[in-house]
PDB file of C-alpha atoms in Angstrom:
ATOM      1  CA  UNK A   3      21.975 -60.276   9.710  1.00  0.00           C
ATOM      2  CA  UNK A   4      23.479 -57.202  10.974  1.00  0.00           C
ATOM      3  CA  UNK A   5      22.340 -53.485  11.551  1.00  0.00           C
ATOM      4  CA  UNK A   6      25.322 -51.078  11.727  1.00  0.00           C
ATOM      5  CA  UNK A   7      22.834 -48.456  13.891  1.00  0.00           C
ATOM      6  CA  UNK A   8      21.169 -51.310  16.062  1.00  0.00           C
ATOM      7  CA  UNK A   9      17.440 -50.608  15.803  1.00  0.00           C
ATOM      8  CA  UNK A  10      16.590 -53.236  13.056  1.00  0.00           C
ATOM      9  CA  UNK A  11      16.205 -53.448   9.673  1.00  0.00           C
ATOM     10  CA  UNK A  12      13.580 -50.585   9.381  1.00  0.00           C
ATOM     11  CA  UNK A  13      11.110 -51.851   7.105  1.00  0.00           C
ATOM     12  CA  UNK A  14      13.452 -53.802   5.043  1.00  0.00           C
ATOM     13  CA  UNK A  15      13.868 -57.558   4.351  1.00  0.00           C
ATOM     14  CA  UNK A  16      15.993 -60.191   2.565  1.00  0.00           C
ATOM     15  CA  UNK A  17      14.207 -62.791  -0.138  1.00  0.00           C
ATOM     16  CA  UNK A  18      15.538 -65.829  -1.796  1.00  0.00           C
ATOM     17  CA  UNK A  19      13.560 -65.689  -5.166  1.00  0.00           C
ATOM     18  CA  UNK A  20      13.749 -69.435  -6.934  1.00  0.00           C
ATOM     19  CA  UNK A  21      14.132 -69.963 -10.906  1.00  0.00           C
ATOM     20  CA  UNK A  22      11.008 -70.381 -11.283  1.00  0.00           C
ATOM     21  CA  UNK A  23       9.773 -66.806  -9.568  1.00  0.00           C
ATOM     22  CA  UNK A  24       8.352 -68.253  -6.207  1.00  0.00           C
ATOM     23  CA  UNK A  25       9.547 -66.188  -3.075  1.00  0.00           C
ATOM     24  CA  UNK A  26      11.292 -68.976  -1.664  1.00  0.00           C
ATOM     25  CA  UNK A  27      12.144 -67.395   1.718  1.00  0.00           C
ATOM     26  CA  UNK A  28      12.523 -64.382   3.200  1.00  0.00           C
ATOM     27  CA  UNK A  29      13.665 -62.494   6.317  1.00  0.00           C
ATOM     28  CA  UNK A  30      14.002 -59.069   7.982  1.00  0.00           C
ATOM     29  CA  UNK A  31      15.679 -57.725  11.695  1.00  0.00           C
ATOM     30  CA  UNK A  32      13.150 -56.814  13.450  1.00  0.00           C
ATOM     31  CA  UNK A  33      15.272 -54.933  16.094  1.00  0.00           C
ATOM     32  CA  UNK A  34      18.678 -54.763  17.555  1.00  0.00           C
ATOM     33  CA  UNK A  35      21.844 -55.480  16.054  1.00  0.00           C
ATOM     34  CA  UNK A  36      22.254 -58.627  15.196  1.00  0.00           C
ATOM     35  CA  UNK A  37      20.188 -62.028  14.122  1.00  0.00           C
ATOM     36  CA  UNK A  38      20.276 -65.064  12.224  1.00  0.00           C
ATOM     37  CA  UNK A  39      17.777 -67.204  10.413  1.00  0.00           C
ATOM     38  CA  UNK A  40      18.129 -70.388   8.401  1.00  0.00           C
ATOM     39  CA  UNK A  41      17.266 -72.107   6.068  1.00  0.00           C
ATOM     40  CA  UNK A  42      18.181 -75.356   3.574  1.00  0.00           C
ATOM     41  CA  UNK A  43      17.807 -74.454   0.122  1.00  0.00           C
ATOM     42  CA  UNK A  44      17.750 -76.629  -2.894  1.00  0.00           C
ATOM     43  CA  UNK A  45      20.151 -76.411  -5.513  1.00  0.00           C
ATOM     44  CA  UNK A  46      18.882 -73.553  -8.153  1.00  0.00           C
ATOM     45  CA  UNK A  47      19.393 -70.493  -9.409  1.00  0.00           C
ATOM     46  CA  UNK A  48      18.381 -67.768  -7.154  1.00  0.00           C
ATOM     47  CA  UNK A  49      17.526 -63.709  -6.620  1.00  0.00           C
ATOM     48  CA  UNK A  50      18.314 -62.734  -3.675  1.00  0.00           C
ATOM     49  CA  UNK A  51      16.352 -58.972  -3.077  1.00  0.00           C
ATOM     50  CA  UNK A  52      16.573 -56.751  -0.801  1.00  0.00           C
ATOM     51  CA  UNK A  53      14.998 -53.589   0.246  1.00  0.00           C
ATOM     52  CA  UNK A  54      11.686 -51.908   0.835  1.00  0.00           C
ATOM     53  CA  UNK A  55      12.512 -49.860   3.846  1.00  0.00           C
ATOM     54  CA  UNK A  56      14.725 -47.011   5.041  1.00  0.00           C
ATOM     55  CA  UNK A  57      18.255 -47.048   6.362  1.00  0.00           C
ATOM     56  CA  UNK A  58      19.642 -49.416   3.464  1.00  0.00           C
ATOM     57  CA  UNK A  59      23.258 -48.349   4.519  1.00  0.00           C
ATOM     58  CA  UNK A  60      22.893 -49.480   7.768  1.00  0.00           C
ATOM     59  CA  UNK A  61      22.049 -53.507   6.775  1.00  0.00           C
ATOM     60  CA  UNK A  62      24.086 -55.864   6.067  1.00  0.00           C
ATOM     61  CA  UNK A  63      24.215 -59.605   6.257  1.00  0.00           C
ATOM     62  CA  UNK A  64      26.087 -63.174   5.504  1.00  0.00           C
ATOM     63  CA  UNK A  65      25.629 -66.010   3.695  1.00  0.00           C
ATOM     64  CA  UNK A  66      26.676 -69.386   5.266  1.00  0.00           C
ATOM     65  CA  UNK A  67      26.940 -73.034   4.247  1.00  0.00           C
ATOM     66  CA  UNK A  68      25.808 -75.822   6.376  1.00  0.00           C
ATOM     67  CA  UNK A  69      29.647 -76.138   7.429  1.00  0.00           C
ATOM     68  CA  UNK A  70      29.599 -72.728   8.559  1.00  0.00           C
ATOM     69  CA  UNK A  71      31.332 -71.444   5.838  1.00  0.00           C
ATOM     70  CA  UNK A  72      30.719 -67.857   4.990  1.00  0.00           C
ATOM     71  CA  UNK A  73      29.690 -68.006   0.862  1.00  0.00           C
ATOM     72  CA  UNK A  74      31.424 -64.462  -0.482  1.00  0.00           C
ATOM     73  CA  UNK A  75      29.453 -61.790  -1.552  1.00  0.00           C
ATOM     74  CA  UNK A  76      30.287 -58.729  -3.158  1.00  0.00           C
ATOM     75  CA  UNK A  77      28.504 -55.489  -1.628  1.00  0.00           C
ATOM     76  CA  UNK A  78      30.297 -53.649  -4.159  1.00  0.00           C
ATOM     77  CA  UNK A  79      28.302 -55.948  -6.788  1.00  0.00           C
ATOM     78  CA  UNK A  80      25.277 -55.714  -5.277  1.00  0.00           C
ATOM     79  CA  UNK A  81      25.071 -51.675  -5.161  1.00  0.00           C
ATOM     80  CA  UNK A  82      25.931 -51.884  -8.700  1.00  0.00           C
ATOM     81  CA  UNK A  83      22.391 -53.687  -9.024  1.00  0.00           C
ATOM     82  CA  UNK A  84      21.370 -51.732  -6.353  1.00  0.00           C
ATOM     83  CA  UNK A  85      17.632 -49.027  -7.019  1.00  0.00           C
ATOM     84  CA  UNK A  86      15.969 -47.055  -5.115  1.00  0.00           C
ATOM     85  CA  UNK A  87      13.597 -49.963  -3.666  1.00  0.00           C
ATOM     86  CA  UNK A  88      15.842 -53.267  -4.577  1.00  0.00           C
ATOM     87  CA  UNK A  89      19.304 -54.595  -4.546  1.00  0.00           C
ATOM     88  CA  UNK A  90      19.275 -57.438  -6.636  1.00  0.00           C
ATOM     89  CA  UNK A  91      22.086 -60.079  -7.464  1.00  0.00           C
ATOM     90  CA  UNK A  92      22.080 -63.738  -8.967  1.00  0.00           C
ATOM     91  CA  UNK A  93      23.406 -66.403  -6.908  1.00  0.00           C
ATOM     92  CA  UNK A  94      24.007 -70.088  -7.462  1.00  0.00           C
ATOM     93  CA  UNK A  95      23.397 -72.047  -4.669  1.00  0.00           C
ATOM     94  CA  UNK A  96      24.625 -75.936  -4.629  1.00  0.00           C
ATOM     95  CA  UNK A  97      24.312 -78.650  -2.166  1.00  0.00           C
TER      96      UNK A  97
END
């Protein structure tokens, strides 16, 4: 997780929604730059949402496999999704 400004995410987190609607996970910056959290998801279909707070521009983050392989994500798709409190984008993630 990374904020471009370095004073946190400013309100606004990240949430793994599963097929099935639960909030599977979610996350936020709570200050400074930079920060990592983790988590082993099952295979599924999932939202990933982000938002709620101010500052959007300044967040950003990556998405990693357990072998430390960054899984690509468009920011360019997700703005597309993006309004004024969500960005929202389907991802499939596999074991």
């Amino acid at each position: 997780m990374y904020d471009s400004w370095g004073d946190g995410w400013n309100g606004n987190d990240f949430s793994l929604v599963s097929s099935n609607g639960n909030t599977f996970f979610n996350t936020t910056l709570n200050s400074g730059s930079f920060g990592q959290s983790s988590v082993c998801v099952p295979s599924d279909c999932y939202s990933v949402t982000f938002g709620c707070g101010s500052w959007q521009g300044e967040v950003s983050w990556d998405l990693v496999d357990s072998n430390g392989v960054v899984i690509p994500v468009s920011y360019t798709h997700l703005r597309a999704h993006e309004t004024s409190l969500h960005i929202v984008c389907r991802l499939l993630l596999e074991k």
